[in-house]
Short mmCIF file of C-alpha atoms in Angstrom, two decimals:
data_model
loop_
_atom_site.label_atom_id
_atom_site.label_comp_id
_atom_site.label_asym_id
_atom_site.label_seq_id
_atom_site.Cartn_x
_atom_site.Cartn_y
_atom_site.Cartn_z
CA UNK A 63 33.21 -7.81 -7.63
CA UNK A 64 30.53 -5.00 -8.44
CA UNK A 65 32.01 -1.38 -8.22
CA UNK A 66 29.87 0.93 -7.04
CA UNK A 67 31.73 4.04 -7.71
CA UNK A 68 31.03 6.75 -10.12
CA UNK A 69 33.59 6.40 -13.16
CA UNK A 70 33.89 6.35 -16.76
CA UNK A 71 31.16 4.68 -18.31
CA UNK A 72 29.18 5.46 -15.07
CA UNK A 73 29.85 8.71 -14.82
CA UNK A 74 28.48 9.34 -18.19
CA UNK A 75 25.51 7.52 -17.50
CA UNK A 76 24.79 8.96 -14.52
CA UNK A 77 24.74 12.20 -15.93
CA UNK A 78 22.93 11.49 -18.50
CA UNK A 79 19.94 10.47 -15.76
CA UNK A 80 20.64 13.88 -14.10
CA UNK A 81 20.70 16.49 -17.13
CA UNK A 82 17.17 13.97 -18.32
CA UNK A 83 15.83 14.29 -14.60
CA UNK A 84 16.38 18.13 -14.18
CA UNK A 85 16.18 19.55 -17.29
CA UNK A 86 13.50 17.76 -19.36
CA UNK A 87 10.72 20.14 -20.78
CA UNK A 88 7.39 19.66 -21.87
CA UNK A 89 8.88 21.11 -25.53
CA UNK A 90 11.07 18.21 -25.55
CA UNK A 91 8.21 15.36 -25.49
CA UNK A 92 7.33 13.82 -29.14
CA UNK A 93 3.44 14.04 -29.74
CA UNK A 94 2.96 10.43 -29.40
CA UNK A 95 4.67 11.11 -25.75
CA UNK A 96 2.62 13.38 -24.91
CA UNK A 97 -0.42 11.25 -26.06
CA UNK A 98 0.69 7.66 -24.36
CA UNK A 99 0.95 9.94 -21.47
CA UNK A 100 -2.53 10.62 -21.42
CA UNK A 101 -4.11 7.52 -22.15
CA UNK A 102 -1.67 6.21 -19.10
CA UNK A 103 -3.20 9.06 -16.66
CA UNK A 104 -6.77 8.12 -18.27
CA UNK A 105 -6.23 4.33 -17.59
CA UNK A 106 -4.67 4.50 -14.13
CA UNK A 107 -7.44 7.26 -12.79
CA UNK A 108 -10.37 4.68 -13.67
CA UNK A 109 -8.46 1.38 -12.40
CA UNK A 110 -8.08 3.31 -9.09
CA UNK A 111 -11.56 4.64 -9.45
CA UNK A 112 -12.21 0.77 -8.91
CA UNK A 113 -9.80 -0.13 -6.69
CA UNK A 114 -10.88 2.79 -4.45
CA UNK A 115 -13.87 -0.14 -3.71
CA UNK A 116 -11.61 -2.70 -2.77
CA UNK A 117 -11.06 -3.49 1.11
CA UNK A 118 -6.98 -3.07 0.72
CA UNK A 119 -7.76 0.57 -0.52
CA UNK A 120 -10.17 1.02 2.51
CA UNK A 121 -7.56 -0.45 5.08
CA UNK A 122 -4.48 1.85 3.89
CA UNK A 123 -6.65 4.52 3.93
CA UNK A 124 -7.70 4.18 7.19
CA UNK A 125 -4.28 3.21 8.20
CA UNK A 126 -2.82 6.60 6.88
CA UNK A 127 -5.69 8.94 8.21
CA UNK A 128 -5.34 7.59 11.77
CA UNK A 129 -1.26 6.87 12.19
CA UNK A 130 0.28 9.13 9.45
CA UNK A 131 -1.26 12.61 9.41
CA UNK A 132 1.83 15.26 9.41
CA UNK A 133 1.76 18.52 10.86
CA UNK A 134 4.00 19.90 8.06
CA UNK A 135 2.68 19.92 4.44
CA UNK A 136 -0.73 17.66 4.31
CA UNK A 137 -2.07 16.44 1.35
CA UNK A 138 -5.41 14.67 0.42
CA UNK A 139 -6.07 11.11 0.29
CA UNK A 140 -6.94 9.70 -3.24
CA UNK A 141 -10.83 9.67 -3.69
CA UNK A 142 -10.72 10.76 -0.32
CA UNK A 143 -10.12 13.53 0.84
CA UNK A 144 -8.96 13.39 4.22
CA UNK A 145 -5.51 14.87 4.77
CA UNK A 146 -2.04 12.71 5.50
CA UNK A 147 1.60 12.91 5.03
CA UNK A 148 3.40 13.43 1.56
CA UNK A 149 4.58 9.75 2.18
CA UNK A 150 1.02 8.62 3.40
CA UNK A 151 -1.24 9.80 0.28
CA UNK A 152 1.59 7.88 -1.99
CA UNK A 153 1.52 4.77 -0.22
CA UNK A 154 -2.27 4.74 -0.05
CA UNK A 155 -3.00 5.72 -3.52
CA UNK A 156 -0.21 3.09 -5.02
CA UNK A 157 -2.50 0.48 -3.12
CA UNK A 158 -5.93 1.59 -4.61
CA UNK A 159 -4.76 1.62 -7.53
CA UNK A 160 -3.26 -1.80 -7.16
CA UNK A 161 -6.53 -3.00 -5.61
CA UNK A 162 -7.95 -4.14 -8.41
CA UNK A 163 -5.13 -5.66 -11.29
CA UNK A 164 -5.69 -3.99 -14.39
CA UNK A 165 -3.23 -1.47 -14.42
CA UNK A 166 -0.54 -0.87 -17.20
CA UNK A 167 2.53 -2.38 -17.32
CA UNK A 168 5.73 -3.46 -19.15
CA UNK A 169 6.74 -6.87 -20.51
CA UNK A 170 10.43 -6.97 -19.88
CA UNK A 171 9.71 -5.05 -15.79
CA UNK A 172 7.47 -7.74 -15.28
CA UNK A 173 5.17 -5.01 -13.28
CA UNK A 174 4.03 -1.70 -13.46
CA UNK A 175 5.32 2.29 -13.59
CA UNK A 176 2.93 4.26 -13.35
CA UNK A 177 1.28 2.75 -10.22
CA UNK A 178 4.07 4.44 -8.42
CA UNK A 179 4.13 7.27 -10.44
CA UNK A 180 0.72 8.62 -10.13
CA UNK A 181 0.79 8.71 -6.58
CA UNK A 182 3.98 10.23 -5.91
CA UNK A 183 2.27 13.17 -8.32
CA UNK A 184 -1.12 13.51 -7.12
CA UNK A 185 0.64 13.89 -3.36
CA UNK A 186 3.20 16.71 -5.01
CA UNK A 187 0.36 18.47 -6.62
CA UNK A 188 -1.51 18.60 -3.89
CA UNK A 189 1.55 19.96 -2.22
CA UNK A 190 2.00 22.63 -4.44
CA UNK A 191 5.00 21.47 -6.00
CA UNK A 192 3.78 21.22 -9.90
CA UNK A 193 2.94 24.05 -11.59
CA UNK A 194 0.35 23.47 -14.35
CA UNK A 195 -0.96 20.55 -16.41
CA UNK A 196 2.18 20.59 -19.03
CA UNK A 197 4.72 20.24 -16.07
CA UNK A 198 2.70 17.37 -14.88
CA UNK A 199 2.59 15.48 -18.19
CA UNK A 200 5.99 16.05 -18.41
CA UNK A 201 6.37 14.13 -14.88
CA UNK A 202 4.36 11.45 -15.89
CA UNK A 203 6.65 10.75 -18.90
CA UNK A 204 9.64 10.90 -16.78
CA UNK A 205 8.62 8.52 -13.94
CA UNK A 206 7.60 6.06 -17.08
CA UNK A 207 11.54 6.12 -18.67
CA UNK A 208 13.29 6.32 -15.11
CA UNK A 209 10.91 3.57 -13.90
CA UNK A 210 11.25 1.40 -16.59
CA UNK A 211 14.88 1.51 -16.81
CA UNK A 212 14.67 0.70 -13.15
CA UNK A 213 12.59 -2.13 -12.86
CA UNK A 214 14.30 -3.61 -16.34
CA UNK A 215 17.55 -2.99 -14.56
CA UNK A 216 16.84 -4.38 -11.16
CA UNK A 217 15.30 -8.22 -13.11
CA UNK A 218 18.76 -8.08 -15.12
CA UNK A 219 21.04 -7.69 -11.89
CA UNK A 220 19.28 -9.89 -9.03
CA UNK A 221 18.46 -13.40 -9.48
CA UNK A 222 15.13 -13.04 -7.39
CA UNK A 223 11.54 -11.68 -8.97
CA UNK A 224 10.62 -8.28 -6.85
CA UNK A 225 7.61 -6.69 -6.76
CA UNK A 226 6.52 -2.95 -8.55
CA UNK A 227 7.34 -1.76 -5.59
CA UNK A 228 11.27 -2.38 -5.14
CA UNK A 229 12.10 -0.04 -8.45
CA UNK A 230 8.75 2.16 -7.83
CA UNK A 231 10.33 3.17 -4.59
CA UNK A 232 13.50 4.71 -6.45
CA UNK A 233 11.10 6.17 -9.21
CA UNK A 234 9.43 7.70 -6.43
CA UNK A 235 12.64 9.26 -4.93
CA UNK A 236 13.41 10.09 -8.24
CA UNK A 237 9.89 12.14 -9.30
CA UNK A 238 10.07 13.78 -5.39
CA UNK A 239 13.79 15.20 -6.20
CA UNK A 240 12.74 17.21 -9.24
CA UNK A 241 10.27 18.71 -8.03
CA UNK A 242 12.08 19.35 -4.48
CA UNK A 243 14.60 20.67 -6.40
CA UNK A 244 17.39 18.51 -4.98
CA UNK A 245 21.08 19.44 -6.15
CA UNK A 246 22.16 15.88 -7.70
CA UNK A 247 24.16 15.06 -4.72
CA UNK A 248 21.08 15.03 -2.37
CA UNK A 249 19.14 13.38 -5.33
CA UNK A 250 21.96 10.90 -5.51
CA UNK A 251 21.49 9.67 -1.86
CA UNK A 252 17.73 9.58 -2.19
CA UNK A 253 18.10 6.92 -4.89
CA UNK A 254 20.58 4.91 -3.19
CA UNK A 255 18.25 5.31 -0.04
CA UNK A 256 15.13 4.50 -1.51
CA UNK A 257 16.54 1.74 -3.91
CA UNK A 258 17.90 0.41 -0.01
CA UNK A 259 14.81 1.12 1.69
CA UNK A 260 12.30 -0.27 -0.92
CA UNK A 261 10.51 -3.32 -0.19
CA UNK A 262 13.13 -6.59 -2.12
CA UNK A 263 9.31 -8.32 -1.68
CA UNK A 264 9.23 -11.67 -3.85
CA UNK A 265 6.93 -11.83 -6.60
CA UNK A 266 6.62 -15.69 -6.72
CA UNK A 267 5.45 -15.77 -3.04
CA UNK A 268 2.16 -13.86 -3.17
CA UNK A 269 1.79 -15.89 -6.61
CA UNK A 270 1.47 -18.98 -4.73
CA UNK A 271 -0.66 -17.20 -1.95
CA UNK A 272 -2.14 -14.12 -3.21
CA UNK A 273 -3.23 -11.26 -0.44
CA UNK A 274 -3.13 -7.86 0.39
CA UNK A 275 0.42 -7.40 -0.24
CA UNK A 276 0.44 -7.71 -4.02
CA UNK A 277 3.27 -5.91 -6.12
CA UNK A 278 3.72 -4.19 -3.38
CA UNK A 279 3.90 -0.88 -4.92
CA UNK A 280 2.08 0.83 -1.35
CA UNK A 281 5.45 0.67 0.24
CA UNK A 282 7.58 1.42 -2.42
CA UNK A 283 5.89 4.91 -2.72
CA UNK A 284 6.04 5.02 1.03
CA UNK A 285 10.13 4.52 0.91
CA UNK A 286 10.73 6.51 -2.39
CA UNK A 287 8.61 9.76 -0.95
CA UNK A 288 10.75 9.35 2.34
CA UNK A 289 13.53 8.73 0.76
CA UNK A 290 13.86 12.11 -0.86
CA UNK A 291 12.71 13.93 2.10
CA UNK A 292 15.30 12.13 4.02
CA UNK A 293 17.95 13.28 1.53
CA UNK A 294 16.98 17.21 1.12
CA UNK A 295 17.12 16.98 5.23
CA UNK A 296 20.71 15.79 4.93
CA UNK A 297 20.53 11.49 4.91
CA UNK A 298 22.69 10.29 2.89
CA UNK A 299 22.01 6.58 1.10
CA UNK A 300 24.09 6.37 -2.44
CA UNK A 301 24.82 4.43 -4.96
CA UNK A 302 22.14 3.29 -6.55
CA UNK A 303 23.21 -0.39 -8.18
CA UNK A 304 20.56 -0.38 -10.37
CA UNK A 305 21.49 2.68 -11.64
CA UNK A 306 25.07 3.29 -10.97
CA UNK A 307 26.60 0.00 -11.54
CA UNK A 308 28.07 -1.54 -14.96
CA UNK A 309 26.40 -3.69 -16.03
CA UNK A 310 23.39 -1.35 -16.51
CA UNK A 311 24.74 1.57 -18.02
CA UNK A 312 23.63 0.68 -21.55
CA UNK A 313 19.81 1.06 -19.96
CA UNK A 314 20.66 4.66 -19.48
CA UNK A 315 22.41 5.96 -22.22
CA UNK A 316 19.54 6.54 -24.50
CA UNK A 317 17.22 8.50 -21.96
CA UNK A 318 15.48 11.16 -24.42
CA UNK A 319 16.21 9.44 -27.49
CA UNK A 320 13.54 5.77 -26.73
CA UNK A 321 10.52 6.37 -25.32
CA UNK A 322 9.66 3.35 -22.92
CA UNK A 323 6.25 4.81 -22.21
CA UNK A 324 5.27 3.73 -25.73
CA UNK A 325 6.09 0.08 -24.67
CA UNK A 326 3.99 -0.12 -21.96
CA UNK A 327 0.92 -2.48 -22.31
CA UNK A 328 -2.97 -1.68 -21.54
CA UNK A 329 -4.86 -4.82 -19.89
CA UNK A 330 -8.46 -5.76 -21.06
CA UNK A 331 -9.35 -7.56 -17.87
CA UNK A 332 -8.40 -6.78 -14.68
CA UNK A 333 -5.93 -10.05 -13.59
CA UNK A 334 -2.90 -10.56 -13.54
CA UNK A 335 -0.82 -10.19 -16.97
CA UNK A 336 0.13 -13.71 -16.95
CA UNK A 337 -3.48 -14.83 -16.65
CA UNK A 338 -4.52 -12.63 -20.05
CA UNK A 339 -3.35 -14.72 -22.76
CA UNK A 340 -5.43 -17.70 -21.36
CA UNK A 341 -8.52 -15.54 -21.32
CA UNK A 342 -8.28 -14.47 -25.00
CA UNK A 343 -7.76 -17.89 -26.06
CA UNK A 344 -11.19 -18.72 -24.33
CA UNK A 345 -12.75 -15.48 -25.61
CA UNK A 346 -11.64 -16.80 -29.49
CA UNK A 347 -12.57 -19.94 -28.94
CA UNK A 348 -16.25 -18.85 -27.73
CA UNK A 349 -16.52 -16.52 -30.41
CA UNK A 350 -16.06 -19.28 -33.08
CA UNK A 351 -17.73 -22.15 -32.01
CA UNK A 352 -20.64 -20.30 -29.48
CA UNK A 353 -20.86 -22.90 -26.91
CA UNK A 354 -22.46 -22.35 -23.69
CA UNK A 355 -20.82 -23.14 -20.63
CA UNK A 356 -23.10 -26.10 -19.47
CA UNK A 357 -21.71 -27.53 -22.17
CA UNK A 358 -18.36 -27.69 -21.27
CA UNK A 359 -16.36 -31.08 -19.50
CA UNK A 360 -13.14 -29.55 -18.95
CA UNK A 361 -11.00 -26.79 -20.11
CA UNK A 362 -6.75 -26.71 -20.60
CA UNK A 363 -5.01 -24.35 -20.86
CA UNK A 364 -1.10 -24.57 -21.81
CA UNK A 365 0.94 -21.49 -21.11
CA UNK A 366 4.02 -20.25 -19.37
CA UNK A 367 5.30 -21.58 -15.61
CA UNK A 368 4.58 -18.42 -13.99
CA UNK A 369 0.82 -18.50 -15.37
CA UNK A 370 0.20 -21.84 -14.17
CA UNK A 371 1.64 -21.46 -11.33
CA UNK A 372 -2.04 -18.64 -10.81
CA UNK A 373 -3.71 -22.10 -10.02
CA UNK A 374 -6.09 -20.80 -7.36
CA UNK A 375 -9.80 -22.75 -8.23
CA UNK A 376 -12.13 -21.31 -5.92
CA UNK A 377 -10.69 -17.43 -4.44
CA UNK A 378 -11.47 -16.63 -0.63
CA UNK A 379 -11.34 -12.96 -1.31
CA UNK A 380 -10.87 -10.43 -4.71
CA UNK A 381 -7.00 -10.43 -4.14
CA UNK A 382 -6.54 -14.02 -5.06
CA UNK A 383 -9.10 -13.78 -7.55
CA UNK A 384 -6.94 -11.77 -9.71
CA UNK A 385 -3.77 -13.73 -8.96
CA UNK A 386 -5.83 -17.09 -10.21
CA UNK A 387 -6.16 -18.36 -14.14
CA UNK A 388 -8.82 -20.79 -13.91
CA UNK A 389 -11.77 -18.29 -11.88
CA UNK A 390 -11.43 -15.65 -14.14
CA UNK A 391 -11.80 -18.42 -17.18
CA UNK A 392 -14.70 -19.64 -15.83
CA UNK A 393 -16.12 -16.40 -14.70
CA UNK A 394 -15.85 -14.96 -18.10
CA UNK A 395 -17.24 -18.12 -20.13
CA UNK A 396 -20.33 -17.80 -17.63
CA UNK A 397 -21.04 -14.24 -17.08
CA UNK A 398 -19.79 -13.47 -20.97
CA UNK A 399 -17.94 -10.63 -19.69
CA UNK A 400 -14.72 -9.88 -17.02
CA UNK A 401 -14.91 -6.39 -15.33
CA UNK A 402 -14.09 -5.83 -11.49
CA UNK A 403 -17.16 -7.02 -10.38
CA UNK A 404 -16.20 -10.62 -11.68
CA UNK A 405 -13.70 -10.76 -9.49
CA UNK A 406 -15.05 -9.32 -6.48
CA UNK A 407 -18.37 -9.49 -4.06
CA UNK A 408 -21.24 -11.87 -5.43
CA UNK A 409 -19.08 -13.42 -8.20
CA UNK A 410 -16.45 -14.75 -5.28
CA UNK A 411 -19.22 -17.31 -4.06
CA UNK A 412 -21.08 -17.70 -7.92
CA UNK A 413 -21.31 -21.63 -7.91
CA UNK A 414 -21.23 -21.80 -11.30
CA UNK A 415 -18.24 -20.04 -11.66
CA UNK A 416 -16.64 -22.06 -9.15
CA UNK A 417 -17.65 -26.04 -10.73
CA UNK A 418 -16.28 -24.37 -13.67
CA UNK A 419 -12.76 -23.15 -12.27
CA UNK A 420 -12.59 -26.37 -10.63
CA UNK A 421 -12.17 -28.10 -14.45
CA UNK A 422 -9.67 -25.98 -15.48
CA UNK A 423 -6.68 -27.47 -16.05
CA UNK A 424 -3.52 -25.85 -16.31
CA UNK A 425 -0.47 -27.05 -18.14
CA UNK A 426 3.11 -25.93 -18.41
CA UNK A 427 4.47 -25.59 -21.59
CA UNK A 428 8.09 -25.26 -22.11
CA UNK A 429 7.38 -23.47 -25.72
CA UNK A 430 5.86 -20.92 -24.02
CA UNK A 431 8.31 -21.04 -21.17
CA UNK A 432 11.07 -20.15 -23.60
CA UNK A 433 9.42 -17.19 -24.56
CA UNK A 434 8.68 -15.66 -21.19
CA UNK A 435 9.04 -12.73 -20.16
CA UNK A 436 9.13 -10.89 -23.53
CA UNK A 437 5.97 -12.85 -24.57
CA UNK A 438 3.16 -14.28 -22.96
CA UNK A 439 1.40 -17.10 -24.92
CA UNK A 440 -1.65 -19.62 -24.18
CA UNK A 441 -3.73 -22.44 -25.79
CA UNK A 442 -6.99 -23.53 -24.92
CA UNK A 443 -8.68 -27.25 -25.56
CA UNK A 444 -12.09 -27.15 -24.20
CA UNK A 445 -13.55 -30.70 -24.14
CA UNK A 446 -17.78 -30.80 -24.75
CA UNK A 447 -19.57 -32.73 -22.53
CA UNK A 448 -20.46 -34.37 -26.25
CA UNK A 449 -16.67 -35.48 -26.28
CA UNK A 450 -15.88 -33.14 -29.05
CA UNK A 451 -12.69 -30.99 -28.50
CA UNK A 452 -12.59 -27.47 -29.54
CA UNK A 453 -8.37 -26.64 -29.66
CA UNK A 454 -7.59 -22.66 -29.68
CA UNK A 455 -5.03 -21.32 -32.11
CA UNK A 456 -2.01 -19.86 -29.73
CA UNK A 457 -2.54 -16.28 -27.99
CA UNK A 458 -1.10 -13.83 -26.57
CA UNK A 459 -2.35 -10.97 -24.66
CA UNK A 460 -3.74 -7.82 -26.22
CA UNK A 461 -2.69 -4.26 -24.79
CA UNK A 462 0.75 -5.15 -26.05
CA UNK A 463 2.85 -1.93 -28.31
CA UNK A 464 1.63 -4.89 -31.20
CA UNK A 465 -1.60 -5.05 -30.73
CA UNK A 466 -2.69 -1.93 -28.43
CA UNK A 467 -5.99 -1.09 -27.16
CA UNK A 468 -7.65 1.32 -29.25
CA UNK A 469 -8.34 5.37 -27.97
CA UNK A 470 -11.96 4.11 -27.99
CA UNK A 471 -11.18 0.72 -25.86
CA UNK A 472 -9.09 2.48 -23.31
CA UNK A 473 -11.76 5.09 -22.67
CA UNK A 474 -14.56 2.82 -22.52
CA UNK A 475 -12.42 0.63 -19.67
CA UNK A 476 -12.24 4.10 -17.88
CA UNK A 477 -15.63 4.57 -18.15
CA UNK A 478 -16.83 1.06 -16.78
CA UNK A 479 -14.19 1.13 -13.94
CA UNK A 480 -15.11 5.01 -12.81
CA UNK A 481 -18.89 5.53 -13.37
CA UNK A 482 -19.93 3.34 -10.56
CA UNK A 483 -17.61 4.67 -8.12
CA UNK A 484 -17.27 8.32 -9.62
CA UNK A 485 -20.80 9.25 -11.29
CA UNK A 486 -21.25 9.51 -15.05
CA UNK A 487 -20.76 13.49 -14.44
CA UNK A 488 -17.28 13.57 -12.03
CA UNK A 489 -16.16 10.87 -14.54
CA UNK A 490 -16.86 12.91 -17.91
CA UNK A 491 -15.50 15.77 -15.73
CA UNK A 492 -12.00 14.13 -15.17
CA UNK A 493 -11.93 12.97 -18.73
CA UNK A 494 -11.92 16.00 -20.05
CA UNK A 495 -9.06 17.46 -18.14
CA UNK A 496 -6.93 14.63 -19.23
CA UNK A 497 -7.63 15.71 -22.28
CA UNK A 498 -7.00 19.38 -21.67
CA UNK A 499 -3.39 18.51 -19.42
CA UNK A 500 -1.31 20.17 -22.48
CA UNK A 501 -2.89 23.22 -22.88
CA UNK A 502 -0.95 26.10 -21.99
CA UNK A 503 -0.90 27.04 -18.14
CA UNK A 504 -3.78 24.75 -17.44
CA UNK A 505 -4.53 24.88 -13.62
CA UNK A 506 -4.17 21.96 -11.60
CA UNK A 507 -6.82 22.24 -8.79
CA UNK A 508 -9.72 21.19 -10.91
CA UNK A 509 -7.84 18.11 -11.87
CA UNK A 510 -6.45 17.65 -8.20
CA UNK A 511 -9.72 18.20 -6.41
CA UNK A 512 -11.60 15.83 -9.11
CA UNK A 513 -9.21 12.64 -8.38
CA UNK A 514 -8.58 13.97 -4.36
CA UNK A 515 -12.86 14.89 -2.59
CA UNK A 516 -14.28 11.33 -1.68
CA UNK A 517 -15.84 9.14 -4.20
CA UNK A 518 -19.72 7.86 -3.51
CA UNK A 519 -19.48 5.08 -1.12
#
């Protein structure tokens, strides 16, 4: 029987959360913090820069500008502009940004933090709520170690894979009651509200038919944001299990002391995580033996269940694109590159992308299995259409703490994801006051109105 009730080890834990929640600084973030932080903001800002293109993005948006405008405390859409509800603008920008699936992420989560997180900021900047660059920083870092504990917490404690957006939703809550400046019994019930509120969506069922809904991060924003406006008007929703209970406390007791946001992981294509190791065993094995893809019979690829289980051959639409192993193989062997526009538009209806992702095989290997979710491994064997078989030494995906991108990687992916949608100039522009966050009482509104006036349509 779980108890639910604030004691002993709880208690401590618990408070722990709430002195790390209220009372964490900008002084109090290592340099490599503070760093990670940025190349996080810097990432996410270019993958939604992209994803602003994608029709999900356009729907919510639309959604939110003609059902959700408030008459109390508007704020601007992502790459927008038009004006919503605090709740709205989250929701909205949580499903731009997971528009197009190369955002970061943690292994042991099995999703992604700062999806949420971003969001839930942009919406509270815009609000007024943050005061300069250093106090948002500072809020990035703390939605990346509450929302990692959270979504770590949450795969320990239920049997069932959930989406982003069942922990996001209580990072949300969690992000919206600092800077509200709930007492900790109002940001008590937000948790337990949003944790009850946010979308328990399964993972494994959009895996097996990928659409719109996706990690489902929209919604968690959506119920975190309401969450804590639900609780400073009086609505009461604790405990918080994934918090509050037992069998977690260990996840909170060293909050300040281990940095998660220097575990999280950078992708180098935009598909799904469990797709990635496949791809750079294809990538090696085209950089050492230079074949071209007419060449190629078949390909196999061994990996994990949950990767071959992304068997979709020939994608209807850019959301099962990214959800599939075998397209963005065969899109990358034939276009020698794997950006958003190979999985989107034109490349969805390519031909020869398609006969190729039709000979992709995908195999389950219980090696790999047993190393899931910690590690994600793949092998290749591409056969010639001269019978010759050309095996791939084992992979796993880069981005990881073990093998990070590089500075220089992570802003040219910002670059290739933004200039199209942004301009070379609004792109440079928002670089730069990434890169300027920390100064001392840097103003927000250039930042804000740089990621908030439309992009170029």
């Amino acid at each position: 029987m779980n108890d639910l009730s604030i004691h002993g080890t709880a208690a401590a834990k618990a408070n722990s959360l709430r002195g790390f929640l209220f009372d964490t600084r900008y002084a109090d973030l290592p340099a490599p913090v503070v760093a990670q932080a940025k190349r996080c903001l810097l990432d996410l800002i270019g993958v939604a820069a992209a994803g602003s293109r994608m029709p999900v993005s356009r729907i919510m948006r639309q959604y939110a500008a003609d059902h959700l405008v408030a008459r109390k405390n508007p704020v601007r859409l992502m790459f927008d502009g038009r004006k919503v509800s605090l709740a709205a603008a989250a929701m909205a920008a949580a499903a731009t940004i997971d528009g197009i699936d190369a955002h970061d992420g943690h292994a042991l989560c099995k999703g992604h933090v700062g999806v949420s997180v971003l969001p839930t900021l942009l919406a509270l900047g815009d609000m007024g709520r943050i005061k300069d660059g250093r106090d948002f920083l500072t809020s990035v870092v703390l939605g990346y170690e509450i929302g990692t504990r959270l979504g770590i917490a949450l795969h320990s404690t239920v049997p069932e894979y959930h989406t982003s957006g069942a922990w996001g939703a209580v990072t949300c809550a969690a992000l919206m009651s600092r800077h509200l400046r709930l007492d900790w019994t109002k940001t008590r019930h937000a948790l337990g509200a949003a944790e009850y509120h946010g979308p328990r969506s399964q993972m494994m069922r959009v895996i097996a038919a990928p659409s719109m809904v996706k990690d489902g991060p929209g919604w968690g924003a959506m119920a975190g944001v309401s969450a804590a406006l639900l609780a400073a008007q009086g609505y009461t929703g604790a405990p918080a299990v994934t918090i509050e209970e037992a069998r977690v406390a260990d996840l909170w007791a060293d909050l300040g002391a281990r940095w998660r946001i220097l575990e999280q992981y950078f992708k180098p294509f935009p598909v799904c995580r469990w797709a990635q190791p496949a791809m750079e065993a294809v990538q090696a094995l085209k950089a050492a033996h230079g074949f071209a893809p007419r060449e190629i019979e078949s390909i196999e690829v061994l990996s994990f269940h949950e990767a071959v289980a992304l068997a979709t051959r020939a994608p209807d639409s850019t959301d099962q694109a990214q959800y599939s192993l075998p397209f963005p193989v065969a899109a990358y062997l034939w276009r020698g590159k794997l950006g958003a526009a190979e999985v989107s538009g034109a490349a969805l209806k390519d031909a020869r992308i398609l006969d190729l992702s039709r000979r992709v095989v995908l195999t389950e290997s219980e090696e790999y299995n047993h190393k899931f979710p910690a590690e994600r491994w793949a092998r290749a064997i591409v056969t010639l259409t001269d019978g010759s078989k050309l095996v791939s030494p084992p992979a796993v995906a880069r981005g990881n703490p073990e093998n990070p991108l590089s500075d220089a990687e992570i802003r040219a992916k910002y670059r290739a994801y933004s200039a199209p949608v942004l301009g070379a100039a609004r792109g440079k522009a928002i670089e730069s006051c990434v890169d300027d966050l920390d100064a001392p009482k840097t103003p927000l509104k250039k930042f804000l109105d740089l990621l908030l006036k439309p992009a170029k349509r």
